[in-house]
Amino acid sequence: EVQLVESGGGLVQPGGSVRLSCAASGFTFSGYWMGWVRQAPGKGLEWVANIKQDGSEKYDVDSVKGRFTISRDNAKNSLYLQMNSLRAEDTAVYYCARSLGYGPGDYFDYWGQGTLVTVSS
Amino acid sequence: EIVLTQSPATLSLSPGERATLSCRASQSISRYLAWYQQKPGQAPRLLIYDASNRATGIPARFSGSGSGTDFTLTISSLEPEDFTVYYCQQRSNWPPEYTFGQGTKLEIK
């Protein structure tokens, strides 16, 4: 059974940093593009970033460029999102998701339960 | 940037009825569109990809159609558990982007 379990969310002050983790199991993690999608409270879905199987390609949405960094450790079956210079508008539930298999632009066929990041003083 | 517009924002129907949800793209996206279902407090669930392919384990009452700029998600006979929010999403390999629609809420009439 495919499982994605996020951790690392919480309350952080504006300008602060946090690192999200996603532990994957039930599939060959190194064989898939992976990504992060966020959802602000009561709002819709927004893709944040994704990363190729070997970590050699990474893409992210303009609103997080230069502040967020996606990475992975295939030996640990883990995906990460380092979030720096956080703003109030980054407040959201952050989901780890597995790409279906088409490549850098893809659909997400499995999702974690999400971790809430709240940016507030 | 491609914009996806879903309509209606809210759809009120009764169990057993047929639901038709629409997603319109600001420019042609061929058949590169997916539909997700999201229940309160849960992660989204992939229903349909590439416009008309059902994802693993999705009941046959869910179907998708369309190409170019106009797409439809149809639920043939609504079950009580279908009343929730649905999102469409387009994919593009270059530039890599994932755009979601704003969602349609399906509520019990």
Tab-separated table of C-alpha atoms in Angstrom:
chain	number	residue	atom	x	y	z
A	1	GLU	CA	0.000	0.000	0.000
A	2	VAL	CA	1.346	3.402	-1.003
A	3	GLN	CA	1.777	5.698	1.987
A	4	LEU	CA	3.009	9.269	2.224
A	5	VAL	CA	3.367	10.777	5.678
A	6	GLU	CA	4.240	14.437	6.107
A	7	SER	CA	5.736	16.017	9.193
A	8	GLY	CA	7.389	19.243	10.285
A	9	GLY	CA	4.531	21.712	10.143
A	10	GLY	CA	3.620	24.115	12.902
A	11	LEU	CA	3.543	27.763	13.888
A	12	VAL	CA	6.393	29.877	12.558
A	13	GLN	CA	7.017	33.608	12.662
A	14	PRO	CA	7.097	35.751	9.521
A	15	GLY	CA	10.591	35.639	8.065
A	16	GLY	CA	11.263	32.318	9.730
A	17	SER	CA	12.102	28.899	8.341
A	18	VAL	CA	10.739	25.384	8.540
A	19	ARG	CA	11.584	22.074	6.911
A	20	LEU	CA	8.843	19.699	5.899
A	21	SER	CA	9.490	15.993	5.485
A	22	CYS	CA	7.545	13.282	3.718
A	23	ALA	CA	8.202	9.622	4.419
A	24	ALA	CA	7.234	7.349	1.536
A	25	SER	CA	6.516	3.636	1.626
A	26	GLY	CA	4.784	0.947	-0.372
A	27	PHE	CA	6.389	1.778	-3.726
A	28	THR	CA	9.795	2.290	-5.316
A	29	PHE	CA	10.334	5.885	-4.261
A	30	SER	CA	13.353	6.400	-6.517
A	31	GLY	CA	11.239	5.596	-9.554
A	32	TYR	CA	8.879	8.570	-9.341
A	33	TRP	CA	8.783	12.320	-9.669
A	34	MET	CA	7.477	13.760	-6.389
A	35	GLY	CA	5.923	17.073	-5.515
A	36	TRP	CA	4.437	19.398	-2.930
A	37	VAL	CA	0.987	20.981	-3.228
A	38	ARG	CA	-0.471	23.433	-0.750
A	39	GLN	CA	-3.935	24.576	0.224
A	40	ALA	CA	-4.561	27.770	2.160
A	41	PRO	CA	-7.395	27.551	4.711
A	42	GLY	CA	-10.727	27.421	2.892
A	43	LYS	CA	-9.054	27.875	-0.499
A	44	GLY	CA	-8.128	25.797	-3.529
A	45	LEU	CA	-5.065	23.788	-4.436
A	46	GLU	CA	-1.739	25.272	-5.536
A	47	TRP	CA	1.231	23.315	-6.838
A	48	VAL	CA	4.426	24.363	-5.041
A	49	ALA	CA	7.350	22.327	-6.374
A	50	ASN	CA	8.368	19.011	-7.851
A	51	ILE	CA	11.544	17.004	-8.278
A	52	LYS	CA	12.797	14.343	-10.655
A	53	GLN	CA	13.570	10.803	-9.583
A	54	ASP	CA	17.300	11.420	-9.129
A	55	GLY	CA	16.952	15.014	-7.958
A	56	SER	CA	18.599	16.408	-11.100
A	57	GLU	CA	15.586	18.521	-12.096
A	58	LYS	CA	13.497	20.712	-9.847
A	59	TYR	CA	10.705	23.127	-10.631
A	60	ASP	CA	8.663	25.463	-8.475
A	61	VAL	CA	5.940	28.059	-8.664
A	62	ASP	CA	6.989	31.682	-9.056
A	63	SER	CA	5.654	32.727	-5.653
A	64	VAL	CA	8.179	30.534	-3.818
A	65	LYS	CA	11.224	30.921	-6.054
A	66	GLY	CA	14.353	31.756	-4.075
A	67	ARG	CA	12.619	30.946	-0.769
A	68	PHE	CA	11.617	27.262	-0.929
A	69	THR	CA	13.821	24.329	-1.905
A	70	ILE	CA	12.608	20.841	-2.699
A	71	SER	CA	14.953	17.903	-2.197
A	72	ARG	CA	14.880	14.156	-1.738
A	73	ASP	CA	16.889	11.322	-0.226
A	74	ASN	CA	16.173	8.124	-2.113
A	75	ALA	CA	18.164	6.056	0.387
A	76	LYS	CA	15.734	7.200	3.090
A	77	ASN	CA	12.617	7.200	0.861
A	78	SER	CA	12.060	10.777	1.884
A	79	LEU	CA	11.015	14.056	0.295
A	80	TYR	CA	11.722	17.460	1.824
A	81	LEU	CA	10.663	21.073	1.466
A	82	GLN	CA	12.910	23.696	3.014
A	83	MET	CA	10.873	26.858	3.469
A	84	ASN	CA	12.704	30.123	4.217
A	85	SER	CA	11.635	33.770	4.470
A	86	LEU	CA	8.107	32.678	5.258
A	87	ARG	CA	5.194	35.050	4.749
A	88	ALA	CA	1.645	35.074	6.057
A	89	GLU	CA	0.427	34.027	2.597
A	90	ASP	CA	2.419	30.795	2.884
A	91	THR	CA	0.017	29.628	5.589
A	92	ALA	CA	-1.481	26.407	4.253
A	93	VAL	CA	-1.742	22.676	4.520
A	94	TYR	CA	1.195	21.243	2.594
A	95	TYR	CA	0.659	17.916	0.849
A	96	CYS	CA	3.345	15.570	-0.383
A	97	ALA	CA	2.227	13.852	-3.575
A	98	ARG	CA	3.470	11.242	-6.023
A	99	SER	CA	3.437	11.962	-9.735
A	100	LEU	CA	1.516	9.575	-11.930
A	101	GLY	CA	4.443	9.027	-14.273
A	102	TYR	CA	4.438	11.478	-17.164
A	103	GLY	CA	7.390	13.585	-16.130
A	104	PRO	CA	7.905	17.169	-14.971
A	105	GLY	CA	4.335	18.185	-15.698
A	106	ASP	CA	2.077	15.523	-14.323
A	107	TYR	CA	-0.890	14.495	-12.276
A	108	PHE	CA	-0.705	13.314	-8.675
A	109	ASP	CA	-2.020	9.838	-7.980
A	110	TYR	CA	-1.181	9.499	-4.277
A	111	TRP	CA	-1.239	12.171	-1.587
A	112	GLY	CA	-0.235	12.374	2.042
A	113	GLN	CA	-2.615	13.585	4.727
A	114	GLY	CA	-0.960	17.010	4.805
A	115	THR	CA	0.845	19.097	7.405
A	116	LEU	CA	-0.291	22.573	8.420
A	117	VAL	CA	2.154	25.459	8.345
A	118	THR	CA	0.929	28.642	10.021
A	119	VAL	CA	2.947	31.804	9.560
A	120	SER	CA	2.015	34.311	12.213
A	121	SER	CA	3.549	36.439	14.930
B	1	GLU	CA	-0.063	30.869	-17.803
B	2	ILE	CA	-3.079	28.686	-18.447
B	3	VAL	CA	-6.116	29.470	-16.326
B	4	LEU	CA	-8.754	26.853	-15.549
B	5	THR	CA	-12.280	28.039	-14.801
B	6	GLN	CA	-14.716	25.622	-13.201
B	7	SER	CA	-18.467	25.977	-13.322
B	8	PRO	CA	-20.730	26.136	-11.571
B	9	ALA	CA	-19.130	27.165	-8.291
B	10	THR	CA	-21.840	25.226	-6.456
B	11	LEU	CA	-24.117	22.525	-7.821
B	12	SER	CA	-27.187	21.420	-5.867
B	13	LEU	CA	-28.553	17.988	-6.733
B	14	SER	CA	-30.205	15.006	-5.074
B	15	PRO	CA	-28.851	11.469	-4.629
B	16	GLY	CA	-29.520	9.402	-7.718
B	17	GLU	CA	-29.365	12.388	-10.063
B	18	ARG	CA	-26.745	12.958	-12.751
B	19	ALA	CA	-24.063	15.576	-12.118
B	20	THR	CA	-22.227	17.466	-14.831
B	21	LEU	CA	-19.256	19.603	-13.818
B	22	SER	CA	-17.392	21.825	-16.248
B	23	CYS	CA	-13.783	22.971	-16.541
B	24	ARG	CA	-12.698	25.438	-19.202
B	25	ALA	CA	-9.058	26.203	-20.074
B	26	SER	CA	-7.897	29.631	-21.233
B	27	GLN	CA	-6.090	27.974	-24.147
B	28	SER	CA	-5.961	24.510	-25.658
B	29	ILE	CA	-4.480	21.834	-23.418
B	30	SER	CA	-5.219	18.895	-25.712
B	31	ARG	CA	-6.462	16.177	-23.310
B	32	TYR	CA	-4.061	16.972	-20.485
B	33	LEU	CA	-6.637	17.362	-17.758
B	34	ALA	CA	-7.366	15.570	-14.507
B	35	TRP	CA	-10.193	15.649	-11.996
B	36	TYR	CA	-9.823	15.276	-8.226
B	37	GLN	CA	-12.317	14.808	-5.434
B	38	GLN	CA	-11.615	16.304	-2.020
B	39	LYS	CA	-13.632	15.552	1.080
B	40	PRO	CA	-13.433	17.798	4.157
B	41	GLY	CA	-10.237	17.288	6.109
B	42	GLN	CA	-8.849	14.865	3.545
B	43	ALA	CA	-6.300	14.997	0.762
B	44	PRO	CA	-7.475	15.182	-2.842
B	45	ARG	CA	-8.127	11.890	-4.630
B	46	LEU	CA	-7.354	11.451	-8.319
B	47	LEU	CA	-10.504	10.442	-10.223
B	48	ILE	CA	-9.774	10.995	-13.908
B	49	TYR	CA	-6.595	11.735	-15.848
B	50	ASP	CA	-5.910	12.634	-19.476
B	51	ALA	CA	-9.513	13.812	-19.700
B	52	SER	CA	-11.200	10.410	-19.701
B	53	ASN	CA	-9.088	7.735	-18.003
B	54	ARG	CA	-10.375	6.569	-14.647
B	55	ALA	CA	-7.729	6.235	-11.968
B	56	THR	CA	-7.221	3.004	-10.093
B	57	GLY	CA	-10.180	2.006	-7.946
B	58	ILE	CA	-12.526	4.772	-9.136
B	59	PRO	CA	-16.149	3.654	-9.597
B	60	ALA	CA	-17.575	3.521	-13.100
B	61	ARG	CA	-20.194	6.183	-12.291
B	62	PHE	CA	-17.397	8.753	-12.673
B	63	SER	CA	-16.499	9.633	-16.251
B	64	GLY	CA	-14.643	12.415	-17.991
B	65	SER	CA	-14.772	13.863	-21.465
B	66	GLY	CA	-13.515	16.764	-23.531
B	67	SER	CA	-10.455	18.065	-25.310
B	68	GLY	CA	-8.947	21.378	-26.243
B	69	THR	CA	-10.478	23.920	-23.888
B	70	ASP	CA	-13.729	22.346	-22.646
B	71	PHE	CA	-13.925	19.407	-20.285
B	72	THR	CA	-16.646	17.685	-18.307
B	73	LEU	CA	-16.772	15.428	-15.283
B	74	THR	CA	-19.970	13.390	-15.137
B	75	ILE	CA	-21.247	11.436	-12.167
B	76	SER	CA	-23.991	9.237	-13.578
B	77	SER	CA	-25.980	8.586	-10.405
B	78	LEU	CA	-24.997	10.465	-7.277
B	79	GLU	CA	-24.234	8.541	-4.117
B	80	PRO	CA	-24.328	10.302	-0.707
B	81	GLU	CA	-20.532	10.183	-0.468
B	82	ASP	CA	-20.157	12.102	-3.749
B	83	PHE	CA	-21.329	15.381	-2.251
B	84	THR	CA	-18.081	17.254	-1.799
B	85	VAL	CA	-15.626	19.439	-3.727
B	86	TYR	CA	-14.122	18.666	-7.138
B	87	TYR	CA	-11.068	20.229	-8.777
B	88	CYS	CA	-9.722	20.043	-12.300
B	89	GLN	CA	-5.996	20.264	-13.028
B	90	GLN	CA	-3.992	20.630	-16.224
B	91	ARG	CA	-0.487	19.390	-16.789
B	92	SER	CA	2.245	20.781	-19.005
B	93	ASN	CA	5.697	19.305	-19.489
B	94	TRP	CA	7.211	22.552	-20.671
B	95	PRO	CA	7.227	24.781	-18.903
B	96	PRO	CA	6.437	22.305	-16.141
B	97	GLU	CA	3.333	23.520	-14.453
B	98	TYR	CA	0.335	22.217	-12.659
B	99	THR	CA	-2.658	24.518	-12.676
B	100	PHE	CA	-5.774	23.799	-10.683
B	101	GLY	CA	-9.258	25.149	-11.150
B	102	GLN	CA	-10.945	26.934	-8.264
B	103	GLY	CA	-13.243	24.017	-7.490
B	104	THR	CA	-16.910	23.074	-7.711
B	105	LYS	CA	-18.826	22.224	-4.576
B	106	LEU	CA	-21.444	19.536	-5.088
B	107	GLU	CA	-24.092	19.847	-2.389
B	108	ILE	CA	-27.246	17.966	-1.500
B	109	LYS	CA	-30.414	19.688	-2.648
